[in-house]
């Protein structure tokens, strides 16, 4: 089914082919016609399903300005709220591209950078603002943004914004918006908190539910490697060095754990970059740019910092730590297997992770495959304690990692025979 059949104008649809958009994704098929009618929307869709186009394309069509307006006279007409700086940049880039045929001005405002250029953009006049809640409040307090003309409000990754404690800022923003507006709420999970948020922000919303498990099953292979916490660092380097895997995204639960894993990989001779909330915006942008350009092979990240990371050809995601919330696994695994390409989501799981793994398994349509790598296997009794699933043994012994150690941990930058401090066990100390 072509995009134009959803009610989008040919002028918006024609450039989509150049972007690689051939047919609408499920969330686009279901959401675009609803948004075009002007109705409110509550949609469940994971990262990587095409949801930015699902709300962005019909939003731009509804806002379309024939010939544009003179610079400096435009009052913002659409507001997109996102949880992180990285996602703000990604959404801004997409909306800017979509908006070219409609002569849309789009700006992104977020913290960690100077507020002055953002003030200039707002003063010149914009049609669409993509913002993080905190920095938007800064502009509201300084009276450098006028939200009285907002016609469409979009909350992207609403569940993550709630997890990050943005509910009070969201309520403050809501108070200054026009009551007569269209509100679109997208979330990877629909918890009771998200339902309550929808009740406060939307009016009789249409519901769209795109099953994340069905989408991921088509392109992503899910595997578990049983291992003790103490050997996780060695197993990670073994996975990355044993076979050419291309680039990999490694998830850790904590900022401190991310730093330790990144340092461990660097000492192993693996080029790695680290992003988390304590990194400056400049450092995070450089790490993402280096990763996208292929200057580093591995990006180590926390869940929040990785939001908005958009890399089409990412073959491998590794869960060094399982997420504490099972639904976050969906966000993580959704970073690979995009655009119909094959992807692999690998989890390093200790016996203590049994309950977390069981919760994750409930979200997936098929059992996760357990692959035991001999030199890293936990004891038989501990392995049996993990949830039942497809199991097989991988007899390949670890390749030579840090200067010849089969366990992948002997030689780092400090010289031969010196083992890098292992990041394994970070879960217990987090």
PDB file of N, CA and C in Angstrom, residues 81-134:
ATOM      1  N   UNK A  81       7.383  16.805  22.296  1.00  0.00           N
ATOM      2  CA  UNK A  81       8.168  16.642  23.516  1.00  0.00           C
ATOM      3  C   UNK A  81       8.806  15.261  23.536  1.00  0.00           C
ATOM      4  N   UNK A  82      10.096  15.218  23.852  1.00  0.00           N
ATOM      5  CA  UNK A  82      10.860  13.970  23.864  1.00  0.00           C
ATOM      6  C   UNK A  82      11.692  13.916  25.144  1.00  0.00           C
ATOM      7  N   UNK A  83      12.126  12.724  25.563  1.00  0.00           N
ATOM      8  CA  UNK A  83      12.827  12.614  26.840  1.00  0.00           C
ATOM      9  C   UNK A  83      14.294  13.000  26.822  1.00  0.00           C
ATOM     10  N   UNK A  84      14.987  12.881  25.698  1.00  0.00           N
ATOM     11  CA  UNK A  84      16.441  13.080  25.696  1.00  0.00           C
ATOM     12  C   UNK A  84      16.894  13.992  24.567  1.00  0.00           C
ATOM     13  N   UNK A  85      18.119  14.500  24.735  1.00  0.00           N
ATOM     14  CA  UNK A  85      18.711  15.367  23.718  1.00  0.00           C
ATOM     15  C   UNK A  85      18.897  14.617  22.408  1.00  0.00           C
ATOM     16  N   UNK A  86      19.389  13.376  22.520  1.00  0.00           N
ATOM     17  CA  UNK A  86      19.661  12.605  21.310  1.00  0.00           C
ATOM     18  C   UNK A  86      18.391  12.368  20.498  1.00  0.00           C
ATOM     19  N   UNK A  87      17.308  12.050  21.189  1.00  0.00           N
ATOM     20  CA  UNK A  87      16.050  11.841  20.478  1.00  0.00           C
ATOM     21  C   UNK A  87      15.550  13.151  19.879  1.00  0.00           C
ATOM     22  N   UNK A  88      15.765  14.259  20.589  1.00  0.00           N
ATOM     23  CA  UNK A  88      15.366  15.562  20.044  1.00  0.00           C
ATOM     24  C   UNK A  88      16.081  15.833  18.726  1.00  0.00           C
ATOM     25  N   UNK A  89      17.371  15.541  18.670  1.00  0.00           N
ATOM     26  CA  UNK A  89      18.130  15.757  17.437  1.00  0.00           C
ATOM     27  C   UNK A  89      17.635  14.850  16.315  1.00  0.00           C
ATOM     28  N   UNK A  90      17.351  13.593  16.662  1.00  0.00           N
ATOM     29  CA  UNK A  90      16.885  12.648  15.648  1.00  0.00           C
ATOM     30  C   UNK A  90      15.530  13.069  15.086  1.00  0.00           C
ATOM     31  N   UNK A  91      14.588  13.392  15.969  1.00  0.00           N
ATOM     32  CA  UNK A  91      13.248  13.788  15.520  1.00  0.00           C
ATOM     33  C   UNK A  91      13.321  15.092  14.729  1.00  0.00           C
ATOM     34  N   UNK A  92      14.143  16.020  15.196  1.00  0.00           N
ATOM     35  CA  UNK A  92      14.320  17.285  14.475  1.00  0.00           C
ATOM     36  C   UNK A  92      14.820  17.036  13.057  1.00  0.00           C
ATOM     37  N   UNK A  93      15.792  16.153  12.920  1.00  0.00           N
ATOM     38  CA  UNK A  93      16.335  15.851  11.589  1.00  0.00           C
ATOM     39  C   UNK A  93      15.259  15.265  10.677  1.00  0.00           C
ATOM     40  N   UNK A  94      14.476  14.332  11.212  1.00  0.00           N
ATOM     41  CA  UNK A  94      13.434  13.702  10.397  1.00  0.00           C
ATOM     42  C   UNK A  94      12.360  14.703   9.993  1.00  0.00           C
ATOM     43  N   UNK A  95      11.876  15.493  10.954  1.00  0.00           N
ATOM     44  CA  UNK A  95      10.809  16.446  10.646  1.00  0.00           C
ATOM     45  C   UNK A  95      11.284  17.527   9.680  1.00  0.00           C
ATOM     46  N   UNK A  96      12.546  17.921   9.815  1.00  0.00           N
ATOM     47  CA  UNK A  96      13.092  18.899   8.874  1.00  0.00           C
ATOM     48  C   UNK A  96      13.063  18.350   7.455  1.00  0.00           C
ATOM     49  N   UNK A  97      13.436  17.076   7.318  1.00  0.00           N
ATOM     50  CA  UNK A  97      13.426  16.436   5.998  1.00  0.00           C
ATOM     51  C   UNK A  97      12.009  16.311   5.464  1.00  0.00           C
ATOM     52  N   UNK A  98      11.093  15.821   6.311  1.00  0.00           N
ATOM     53  CA  UNK A  98       9.704  15.670   5.866  1.00  0.00           C
ATOM     54  C   UNK A  98       9.085  17.013   5.503  1.00  0.00           C
ATOM     55  N   UNK A  99       9.501  18.064   6.204  1.00  0.00           N
ATOM     56  CA  UNK A  99       8.839  19.356   6.061  1.00  0.00           C
ATOM     57  C   UNK A  99       9.298  20.212   4.908  1.00  0.00           C
ATOM     58  N   UNK A 100      10.320  19.763   4.165  1.00  0.00           N
ATOM     59  CA  UNK A 100      10.825  20.577   3.053  1.00  0.00           C
ATOM     60  C   UNK A 100       9.735  20.899   2.029  1.00  0.00           C
ATOM     61  N   UNK A 101       8.937  19.906   1.567  1.00  0.00           N
ATOM     62  CA  UNK A 101       7.906  20.239   0.570  1.00  0.00           C
ATOM     63  C   UNK A 101       6.865  21.225   1.088  1.00  0.00           C
ATOM     64  N   UNK A 102       6.651  21.249   2.390  1.00  0.00           N
ATOM     65  CA  UNK A 102       5.632  22.132   2.968  1.00  0.00           C
ATOM     66  C   UNK A 102       6.222  23.434   3.496  1.00  0.00           C
ATOM     67  N   UNK A 103       7.521  23.631   3.269  1.00  0.00           N
ATOM     68  CA  UNK A 103       8.184  24.866   3.713  1.00  0.00           C
ATOM     69  C   UNK A 103       8.073  25.061   5.223  1.00  0.00           C
ATOM     70  N   UNK A 104       8.273  23.975   5.964  1.00  0.00           N
ATOM     71  CA  UNK A 104       8.173  24.028   7.420  1.00  0.00           C
ATOM     72  C   UNK A 104       9.507  24.443   8.045  1.00  0.00           C
ATOM     73  N   UNK A 105       9.424  25.275   9.060  1.00  0.00           N
ATOM     74  CA  UNK A 105      10.593  25.610   9.872  1.00  0.00           C
ATOM     75  C   UNK A 105      10.522  24.783  11.154  1.00  0.00           C
ATOM     76  N   UNK A 106      11.581  24.034  11.419  1.00  0.00           N
ATOM     77  CA  UNK A 106      11.625  23.157  12.589  1.00  0.00           C
ATOM     78  C   UNK A 106      12.852  23.515  13.416  1.00  0.00           C
ATOM     79  N   UNK A 107      12.698  23.575  14.725  1.00  0.00           N
ATOM     80  CA  UNK A 107      13.842  23.823  15.594  1.00  0.00           C
ATOM     81  C   UNK A 107      13.830  22.839  16.747  1.00  0.00           C
ATOM     82  N   UNK A 108      15.012  22.558  17.277  1.00  0.00           N
ATOM     83  CA  UNK A 108      15.154  21.660  18.428  1.00  0.00           C
ATOM     84  C   UNK A 108      15.718  22.450  19.595  1.00  0.00           C
ATOM     85  N   UNK A 109      15.106  22.307  20.756  1.00  0.00           N
ATOM     86  CA  UNK A 109      15.621  22.974  21.948  1.00  0.00           C
ATOM     87  C   UNK A 109      15.782  21.938  23.056  1.00  0.00           C
ATOM     88  N   UNK A 110      16.996  21.881  23.591  1.00  0.00           N
ATOM     89  CA  UNK A 110      17.331  20.903  24.626  1.00  0.00           C
ATOM     90  C   UNK A 110      18.501  21.431  25.436  1.00  0.00           C
ATOM     91  N   UNK A 111      18.709  20.860  26.607  1.00  0.00           N
ATOM     92  CA  UNK A 111      19.754  21.311  27.503  1.00  0.00           C
ATOM     93  C   UNK A 111      21.125  20.787  27.123  1.00  0.00           C
ATOM     94  N   UNK A 112      22.126  21.251  27.883  1.00  0.00           N
ATOM     95  CA  UNK A 112      23.493  20.806  27.648  1.00  0.00           C
ATOM     96  C   UNK A 112      24.230  21.624  26.613  1.00  0.00           C
ATOM     97  N   UNK A 113      23.544  22.573  25.978  1.00  0.00           N
ATOM     98  CA  UNK A 113      24.154  23.459  24.988  1.00  0.00           C
ATOM     99  C   UNK A 113      23.675  24.880  25.276  1.00  0.00           C
ATOM    100  N   UNK A 114      24.295  25.850  24.617  1.00  0.00           N
ATOM    101  CA  UNK A 114      23.924  27.245  24.821  1.00  0.00           C
ATOM    102  C   UNK A 114      22.470  27.486  24.431  1.00  0.00           C
ATOM    103  N   UNK A 115      21.805  28.293  25.230  1.00  0.00           N
ATOM    104  CA  UNK A 115      20.405  28.618  24.956  1.00  0.00           C
ATOM    105  C   UNK A 115      20.278  29.752  23.938  1.00  0.00           C
ATOM    106  N   UNK A 116      21.370  30.481  23.699  1.00  0.00           N
ATOM    107  CA  UNK A 116      21.310  31.676  22.844  1.00  0.00           C
ATOM    108  C   UNK A 116      20.898  31.358  21.412  1.00  0.00           C
ATOM    109  N   UNK A 117      21.520  30.374  20.728  1.00  0.00           N
ATOM    110  CA  UNK A 117      21.066  30.075  19.359  1.00  0.00           C
ATOM    111  C   UNK A 117      19.605  29.633  19.300  1.00  0.00           C
ATOM    112  N   UNK A 118      19.146  28.961  20.348  1.00  0.00           N
ATOM    113  CA  UNK A 118      17.751  28.538  20.389  1.00  0.00           C
ATOM    114  C   UNK A 118      16.830  29.754  20.470  1.00  0.00           C
ATOM    115  N   UNK A 119      17.235  30.743  21.244  1.00  0.00           N
ATOM    116  CA  UNK A 119      16.442  31.973  21.325  1.00  0.00           C
ATOM    117  C   UNK A 119      16.356  32.660  19.967  1.00  0.00           C
ATOM    118  N   UNK A 120      17.478  32.658  19.244  1.00  0.00           N
ATOM    119  CA  UNK A 120      17.480  33.293  17.922  1.00  0.00           C
ATOM    120  C   UNK A 120      16.530  32.579  16.967  1.00  0.00           C
ATOM    121  N   UNK A 121      16.565  31.237  16.993  1.00  0.00           N
ATOM    122  CA  UNK A 121      15.667  30.477  16.119  1.00  0.00           C
ATOM    123  C   UNK A 121      14.208  30.789  16.428  1.00  0.00           C
ATOM    124  N   UNK A 122      13.879  30.831  17.719  1.00  0.00           N
ATOM    125  CA  UNK A 122      12.501  31.109  18.112  1.00  0.00           C
ATOM    126  C   UNK A 122      12.091  32.525  17.717  1.00  0.00           C
ATOM    127  N   UNK A 123      13.020  33.453  17.825  1.00  0.00           N
ATOM    128  CA  UNK A 123      12.713  34.838  17.477  1.00  0.00           C
ATOM    129  C   UNK A 123      12.467  34.991  15.981  1.00  0.00           C
ATOM    130  N   UNK A 124      13.182  34.213  15.170  1.00  0.00           N
ATOM    131  CA  UNK A 124      12.995  34.282  13.715  1.00  0.00           C
ATOM    132  C   UNK A 124      11.646  33.717  13.293  1.00  0.00           C
ATOM    133  N   UNK A 125      11.104  32.838  14.111  1.00  0.00           N
ATOM    134  CA  UNK A 125       9.821  32.228  13.798  1.00  0.00           C
ATOM    135  C   UNK A 125       9.961  30.793  13.340  1.00  0.00           C
ATOM    136  N   UNK A 126       9.216  29.892  13.955  1.00  0.00           N
ATOM    137  CA  UNK A 126       9.256  28.471  13.609  1.00  0.00           C
ATOM    138  C   UNK A 126       7.830  27.931  13.566  1.00  0.00           C
ATOM    139  N   UNK A 127       7.680  26.812  12.877  1.00  0.00           N
ATOM    140  CA  UNK A 127       6.388  26.135  12.827  1.00  0.00           C
ATOM    141  C   UNK A 127       6.308  24.993  13.836  1.00  0.00           C
ATOM    142  N   UNK A 128       7.411  24.261  13.984  1.00  0.00           N
ATOM    143  CA  UNK A 128       7.430  23.071  14.832  1.00  0.00           C
ATOM    144  C   UNK A 128       8.603  23.159  15.798  1.00  0.00           C
ATOM    145  N   UNK A 129       8.332  22.899  17.062  1.00  0.00           N
ATOM    146  CA  UNK A 129       9.374  22.827  18.085  1.00  0.00           C
ATOM    147  C   UNK A 129       9.503  21.382  18.548  1.00  0.00           C
ATOM    148  N   UNK A 130      10.729  20.877  18.555  1.00  0.00           N
ATOM    149  CA  UNK A 130      11.039  19.586  19.171  1.00  0.00           C
ATOM    150  C   UNK A 130      11.839  19.900  20.424  1.00  0.00           C
ATOM    151  N   UNK A 131      11.371  19.461  21.584  1.00  0.00           N
ATOM    152  CA  UNK A 131      11.980  19.927  22.827  1.00  0.00           C
ATOM    153  C   UNK A 131      12.018  18.857  23.898  1.00  0.00           C
ATOM    154  N   UNK A 132      13.007  18.983  24.766  1.00  0.00           N
ATOM    155  CA  UNK A 132      12.992  18.250  26.028  1.00  0.00           C
ATOM    156  C   UNK A 132      12.274  19.134  27.046  1.00  0.00           C
ATOM    157  N   UNK A 133      11.557  18.541  28.003  1.00  0.00           N
ATOM    158  CA  UNK A 133      10.745  19.353  28.913  1.00  0.00           C
ATOM    159  C   UNK A 133      11.533  20.380  29.714  1.00  0.00           C
ATOM    160  N   UNK A 134      12.713  20.003  30.202  1.00  0.00           N
ATOM    161  CA  UNK A 134      13.474  20.917  31.050  1.00  0.00           C
ATOM    162  C   UNK A 134      13.880  22.189  30.336  1.00  0.00           C
TER     163      UNK A 134
END
